[in-house]
PDB file of C-alpha atoms in Angstrom:
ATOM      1  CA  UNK A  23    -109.614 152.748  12.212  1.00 50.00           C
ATOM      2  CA  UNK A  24    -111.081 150.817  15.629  1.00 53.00           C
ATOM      3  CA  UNK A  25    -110.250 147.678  13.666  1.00 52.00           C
ATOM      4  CA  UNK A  26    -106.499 148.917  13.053  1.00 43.00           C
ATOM      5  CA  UNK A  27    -105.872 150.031  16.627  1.00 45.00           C
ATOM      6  CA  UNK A  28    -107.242 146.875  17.909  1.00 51.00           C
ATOM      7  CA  UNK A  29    -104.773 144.980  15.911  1.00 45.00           C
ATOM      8  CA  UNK A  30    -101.855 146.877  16.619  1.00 43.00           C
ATOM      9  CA  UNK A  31    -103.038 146.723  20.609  1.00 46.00           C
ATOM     10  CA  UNK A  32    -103.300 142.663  20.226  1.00 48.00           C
ATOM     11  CA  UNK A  33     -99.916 142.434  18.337  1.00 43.00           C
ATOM     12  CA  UNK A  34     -97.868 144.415  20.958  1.00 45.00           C
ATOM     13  CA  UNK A  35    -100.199 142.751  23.874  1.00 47.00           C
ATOM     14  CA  UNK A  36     -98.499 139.127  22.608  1.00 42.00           C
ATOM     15  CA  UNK A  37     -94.763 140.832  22.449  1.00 42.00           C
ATOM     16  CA  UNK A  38     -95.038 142.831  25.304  1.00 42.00           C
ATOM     17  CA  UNK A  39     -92.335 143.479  27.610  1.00 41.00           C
ATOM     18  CA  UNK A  40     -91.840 141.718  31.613  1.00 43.00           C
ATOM     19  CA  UNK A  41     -94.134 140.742  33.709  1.00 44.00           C
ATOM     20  CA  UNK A  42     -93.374 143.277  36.462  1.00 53.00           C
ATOM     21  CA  UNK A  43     -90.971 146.402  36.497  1.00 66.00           C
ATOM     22  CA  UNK A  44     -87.092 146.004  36.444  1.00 81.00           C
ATOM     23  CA  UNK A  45     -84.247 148.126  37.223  1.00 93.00           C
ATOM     24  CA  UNK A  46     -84.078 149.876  33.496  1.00 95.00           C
ATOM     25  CA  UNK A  47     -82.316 152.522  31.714  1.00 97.00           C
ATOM     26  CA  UNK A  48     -83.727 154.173  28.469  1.00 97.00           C
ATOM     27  CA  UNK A  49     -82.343 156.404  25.802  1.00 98.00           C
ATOM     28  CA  UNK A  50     -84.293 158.099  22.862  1.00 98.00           C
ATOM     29  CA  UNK A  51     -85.843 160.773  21.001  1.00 98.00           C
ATOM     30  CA  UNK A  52     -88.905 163.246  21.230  1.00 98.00           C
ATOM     31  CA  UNK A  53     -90.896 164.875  19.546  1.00 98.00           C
ATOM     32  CA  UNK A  54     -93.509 167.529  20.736  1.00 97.00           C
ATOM     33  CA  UNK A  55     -96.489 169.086  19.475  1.00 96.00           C
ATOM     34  CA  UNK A  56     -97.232 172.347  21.136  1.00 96.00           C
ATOM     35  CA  UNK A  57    -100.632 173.749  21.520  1.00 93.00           C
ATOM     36  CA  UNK A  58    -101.826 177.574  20.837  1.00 85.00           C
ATOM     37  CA  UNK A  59     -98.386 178.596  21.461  1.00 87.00           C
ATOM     38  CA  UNK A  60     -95.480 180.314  19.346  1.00 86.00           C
ATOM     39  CA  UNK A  61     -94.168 177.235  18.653  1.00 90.00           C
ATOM     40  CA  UNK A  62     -94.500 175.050  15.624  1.00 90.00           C
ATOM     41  CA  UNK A  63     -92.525 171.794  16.630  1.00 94.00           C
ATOM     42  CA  UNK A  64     -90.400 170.823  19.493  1.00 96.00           C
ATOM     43  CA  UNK A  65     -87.696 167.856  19.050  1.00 97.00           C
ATOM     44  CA  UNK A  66     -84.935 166.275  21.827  1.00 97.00           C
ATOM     45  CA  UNK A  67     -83.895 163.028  23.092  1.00 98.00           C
ATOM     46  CA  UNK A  68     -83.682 161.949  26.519  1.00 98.00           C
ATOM     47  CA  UNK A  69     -82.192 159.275  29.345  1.00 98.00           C
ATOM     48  CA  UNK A  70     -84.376 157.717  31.700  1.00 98.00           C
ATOM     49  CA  UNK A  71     -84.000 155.290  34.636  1.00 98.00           C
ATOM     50  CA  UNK A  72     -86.521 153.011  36.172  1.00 96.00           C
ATOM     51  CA  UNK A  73     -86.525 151.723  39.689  1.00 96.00           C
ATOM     52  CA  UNK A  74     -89.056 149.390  40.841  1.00 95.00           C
ATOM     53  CA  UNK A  75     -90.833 150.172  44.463  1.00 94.00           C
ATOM     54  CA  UNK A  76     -93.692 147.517  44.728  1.00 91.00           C
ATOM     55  CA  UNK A  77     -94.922 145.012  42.180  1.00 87.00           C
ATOM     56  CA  UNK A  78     -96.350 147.245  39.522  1.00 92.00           C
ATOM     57  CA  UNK A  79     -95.113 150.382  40.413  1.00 95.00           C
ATOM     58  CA  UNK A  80     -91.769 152.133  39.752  1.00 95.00           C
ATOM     59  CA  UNK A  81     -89.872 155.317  40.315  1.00 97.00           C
ATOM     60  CA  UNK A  82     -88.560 157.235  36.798  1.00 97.00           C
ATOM     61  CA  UNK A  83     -85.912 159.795  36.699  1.00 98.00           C
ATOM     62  CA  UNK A  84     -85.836 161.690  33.423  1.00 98.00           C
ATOM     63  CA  UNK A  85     -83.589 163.996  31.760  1.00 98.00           C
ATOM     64  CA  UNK A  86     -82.829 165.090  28.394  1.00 98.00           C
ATOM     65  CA  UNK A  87     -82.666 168.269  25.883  1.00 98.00           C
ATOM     66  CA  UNK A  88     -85.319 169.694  24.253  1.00 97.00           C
ATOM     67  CA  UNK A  89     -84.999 172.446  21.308  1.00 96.00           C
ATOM     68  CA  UNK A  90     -88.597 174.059  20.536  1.00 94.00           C
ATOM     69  CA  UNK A  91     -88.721 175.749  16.738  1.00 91.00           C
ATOM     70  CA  UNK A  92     -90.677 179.166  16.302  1.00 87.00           C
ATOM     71  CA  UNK A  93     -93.713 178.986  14.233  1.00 85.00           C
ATOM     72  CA  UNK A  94     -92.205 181.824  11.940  1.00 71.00           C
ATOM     73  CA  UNK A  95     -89.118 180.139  11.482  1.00 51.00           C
ATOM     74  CA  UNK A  96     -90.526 177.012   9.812  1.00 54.00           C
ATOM     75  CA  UNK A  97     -93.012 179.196   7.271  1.00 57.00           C
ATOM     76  CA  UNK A  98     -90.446 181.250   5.748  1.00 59.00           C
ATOM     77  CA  UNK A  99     -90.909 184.264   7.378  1.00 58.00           C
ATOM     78  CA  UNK A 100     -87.991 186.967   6.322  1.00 63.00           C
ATOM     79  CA  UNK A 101     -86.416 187.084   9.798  1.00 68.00           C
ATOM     80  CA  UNK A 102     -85.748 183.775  11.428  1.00 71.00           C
ATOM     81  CA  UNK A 103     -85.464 183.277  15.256  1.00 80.00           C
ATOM     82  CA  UNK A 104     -82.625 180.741  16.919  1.00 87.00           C
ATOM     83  CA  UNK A 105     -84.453 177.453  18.325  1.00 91.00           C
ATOM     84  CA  UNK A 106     -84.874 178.004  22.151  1.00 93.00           C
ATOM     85  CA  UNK A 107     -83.469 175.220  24.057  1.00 96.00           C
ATOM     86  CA  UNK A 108     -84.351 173.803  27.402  1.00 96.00           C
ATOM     87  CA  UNK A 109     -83.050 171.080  29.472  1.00 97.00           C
ATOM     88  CA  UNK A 110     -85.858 168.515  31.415  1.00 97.00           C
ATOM     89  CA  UNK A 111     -85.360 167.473  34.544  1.00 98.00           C
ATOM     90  CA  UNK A 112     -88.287 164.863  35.692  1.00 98.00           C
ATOM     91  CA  UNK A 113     -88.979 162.778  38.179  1.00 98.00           C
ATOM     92  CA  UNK A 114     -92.292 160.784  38.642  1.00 98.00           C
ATOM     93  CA  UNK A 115     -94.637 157.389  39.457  1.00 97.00           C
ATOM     94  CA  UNK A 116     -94.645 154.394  36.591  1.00 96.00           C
ATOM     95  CA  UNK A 117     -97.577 152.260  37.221  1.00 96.00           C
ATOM     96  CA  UNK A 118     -98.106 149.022  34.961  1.00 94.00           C
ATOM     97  CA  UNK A 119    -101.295 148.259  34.559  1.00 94.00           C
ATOM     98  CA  UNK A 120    -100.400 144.553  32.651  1.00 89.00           C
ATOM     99  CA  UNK A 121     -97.000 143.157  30.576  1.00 85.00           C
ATOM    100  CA  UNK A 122     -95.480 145.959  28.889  1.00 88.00           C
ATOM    101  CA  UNK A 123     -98.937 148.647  29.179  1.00 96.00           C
ATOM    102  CA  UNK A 124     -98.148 151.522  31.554  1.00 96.00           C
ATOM    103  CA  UNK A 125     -98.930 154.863  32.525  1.00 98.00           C
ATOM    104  CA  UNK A 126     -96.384 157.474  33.935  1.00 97.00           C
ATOM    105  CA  UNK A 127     -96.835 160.700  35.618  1.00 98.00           C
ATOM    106  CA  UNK A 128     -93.652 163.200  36.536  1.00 98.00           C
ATOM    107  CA  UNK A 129     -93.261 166.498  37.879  1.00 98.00           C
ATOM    108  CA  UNK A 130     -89.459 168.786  37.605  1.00 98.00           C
ATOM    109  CA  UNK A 131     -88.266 171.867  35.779  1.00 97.00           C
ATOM    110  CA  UNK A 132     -87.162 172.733  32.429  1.00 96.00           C
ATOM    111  CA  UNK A 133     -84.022 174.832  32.816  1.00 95.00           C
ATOM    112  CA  UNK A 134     -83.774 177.439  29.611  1.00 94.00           C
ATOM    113  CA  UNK A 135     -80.795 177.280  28.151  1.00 94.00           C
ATOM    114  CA  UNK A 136     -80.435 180.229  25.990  1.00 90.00           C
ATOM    115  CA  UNK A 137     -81.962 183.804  26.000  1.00 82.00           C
ATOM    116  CA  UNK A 138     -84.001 184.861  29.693  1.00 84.00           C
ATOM    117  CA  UNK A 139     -82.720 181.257  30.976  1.00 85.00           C
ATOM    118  CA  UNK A 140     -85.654 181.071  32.678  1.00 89.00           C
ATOM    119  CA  UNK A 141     -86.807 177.771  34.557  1.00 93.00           C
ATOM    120  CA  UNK A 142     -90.558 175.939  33.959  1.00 95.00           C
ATOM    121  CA  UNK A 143     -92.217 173.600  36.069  1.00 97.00           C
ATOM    122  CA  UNK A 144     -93.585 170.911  34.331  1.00 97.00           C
ATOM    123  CA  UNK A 145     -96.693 168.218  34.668  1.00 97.00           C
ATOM    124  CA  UNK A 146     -96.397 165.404  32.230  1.00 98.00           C
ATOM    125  CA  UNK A 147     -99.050 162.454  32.341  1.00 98.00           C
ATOM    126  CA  UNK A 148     -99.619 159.840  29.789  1.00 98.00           C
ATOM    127  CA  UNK A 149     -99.581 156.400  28.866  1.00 98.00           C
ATOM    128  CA  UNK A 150     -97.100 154.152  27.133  1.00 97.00           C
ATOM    129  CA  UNK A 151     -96.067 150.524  26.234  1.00 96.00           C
ATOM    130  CA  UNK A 152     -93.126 148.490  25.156  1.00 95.00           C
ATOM    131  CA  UNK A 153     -92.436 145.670  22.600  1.00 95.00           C
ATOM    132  CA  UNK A 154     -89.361 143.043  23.807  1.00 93.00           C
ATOM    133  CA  UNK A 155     -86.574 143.248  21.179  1.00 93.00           C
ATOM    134  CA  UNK A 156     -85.289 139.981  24.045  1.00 90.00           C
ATOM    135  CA  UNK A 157     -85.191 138.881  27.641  1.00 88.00           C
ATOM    136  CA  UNK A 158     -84.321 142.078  29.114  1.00 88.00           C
ATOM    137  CA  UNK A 159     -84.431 144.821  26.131  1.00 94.00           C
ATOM    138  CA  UNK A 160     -87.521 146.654  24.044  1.00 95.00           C
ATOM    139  CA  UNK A 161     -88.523 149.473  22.682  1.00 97.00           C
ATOM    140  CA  UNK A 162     -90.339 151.852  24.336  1.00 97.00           C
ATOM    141  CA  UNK A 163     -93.533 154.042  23.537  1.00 98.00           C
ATOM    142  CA  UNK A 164     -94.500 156.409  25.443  1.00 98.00           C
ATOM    143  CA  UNK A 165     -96.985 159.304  24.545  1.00 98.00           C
ATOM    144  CA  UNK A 166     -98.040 162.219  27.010  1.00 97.00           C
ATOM    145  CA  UNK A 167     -99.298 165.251  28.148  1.00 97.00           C
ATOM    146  CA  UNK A 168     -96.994 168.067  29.400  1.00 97.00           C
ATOM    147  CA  UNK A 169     -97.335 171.554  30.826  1.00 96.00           C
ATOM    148  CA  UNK A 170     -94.816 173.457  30.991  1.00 95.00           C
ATOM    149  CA  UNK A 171     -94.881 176.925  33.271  1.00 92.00           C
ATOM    150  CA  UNK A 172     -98.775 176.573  34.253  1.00 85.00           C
ATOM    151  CA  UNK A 173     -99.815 177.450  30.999  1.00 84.00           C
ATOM    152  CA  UNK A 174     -96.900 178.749  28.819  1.00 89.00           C
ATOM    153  CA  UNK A 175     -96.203 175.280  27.238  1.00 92.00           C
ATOM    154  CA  UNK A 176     -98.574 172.798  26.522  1.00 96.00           C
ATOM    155  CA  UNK A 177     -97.259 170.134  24.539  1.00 96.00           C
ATOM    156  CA  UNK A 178     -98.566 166.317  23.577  1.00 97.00           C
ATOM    157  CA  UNK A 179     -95.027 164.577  23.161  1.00 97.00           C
ATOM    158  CA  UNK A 180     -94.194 161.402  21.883  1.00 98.00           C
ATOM    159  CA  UNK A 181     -90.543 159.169  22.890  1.00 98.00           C
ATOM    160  CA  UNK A 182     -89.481 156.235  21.122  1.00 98.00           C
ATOM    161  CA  UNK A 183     -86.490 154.731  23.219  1.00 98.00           C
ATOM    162  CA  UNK A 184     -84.190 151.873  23.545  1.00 98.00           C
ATOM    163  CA  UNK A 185     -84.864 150.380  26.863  1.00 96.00           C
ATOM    164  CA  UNK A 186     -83.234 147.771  28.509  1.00 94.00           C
ATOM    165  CA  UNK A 187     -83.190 146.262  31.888  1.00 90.00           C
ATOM    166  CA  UNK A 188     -81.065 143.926  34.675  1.00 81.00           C
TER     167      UNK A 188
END
């Protein structure tokens, strides 16, 4: 397995993505994995845009929609419960630590969509990379940590996104 990430980590390494940040927009989908919660699966897709500040460091706006699936509603339980659906709203700190290998931290609110339509606060922290598709276009990996509400939500999430730059 250390042999097979180490590949894959050499592999993107030789296509990876600019040498420092550019202005960039992003568009793609999520997935998230909640942990000891009453959800089974959480899926969305998001936009995000990239600004660079200094050489290796960038601001990120984020926002998207996110609809998280009851655990009983994916085992067949006899009464199934409507998805409940929130809207992100992120901003945050990219830092690149070399071509295309970065990590990202944001902080916003998820506003609730449907049923108490309350709002969460949410951390999210995690790393990411992206592979060039051409001079100013790849796609992007990103994989992170999120908590959502201090402690209603935690989630590891995963986006896979179109990203491309000017």
């Amino acid at each position: 397995m250390k042999k097979l990430l180490s590949a894959l980590l050499m592999l993107f390494s030789c296509s990876a993505y600019a040498q420092t940040p550019t202005r960039a927009f992003s568009a793609g989908l999520e997935l998230g994995v909640p942990a000891n919660s009453v959800f089974a699966i959480g899926f969305g897709g998001s936009g995000k845009a990239e600004v660079p500040l200094v050489s290796a460091l960038s601001l990120s706006v984020t926002g998207g929609f996110t609809s998280f699936h009851y655990k009983s509603a994916l085992i067949g339980s006899s009464t199934t419960q409507p998805a409940v659906n929130y809207i992100p709203v992120k901003a945050g700190v990219k830092y690149y630590f070399s071509p295309g290998f970065y990590a990202e931290g944001e902080a916003g609110n998820a506003f609730q969509t449907n049923y108490t339509k309350e709002n969460l606060f949410i951390i999210a922290v995690g790393p990411g990379f992206i592979v060039s598709t051409g001079e100013h276009s790849g796609i992007d990996f990103g994989f992170r940590y999120e908590n959502w509400g201090s402690g209603r939500l935690r989630q590891t999430a995963i986006r896979v996104a179109y990203r491309f730059g000017w």
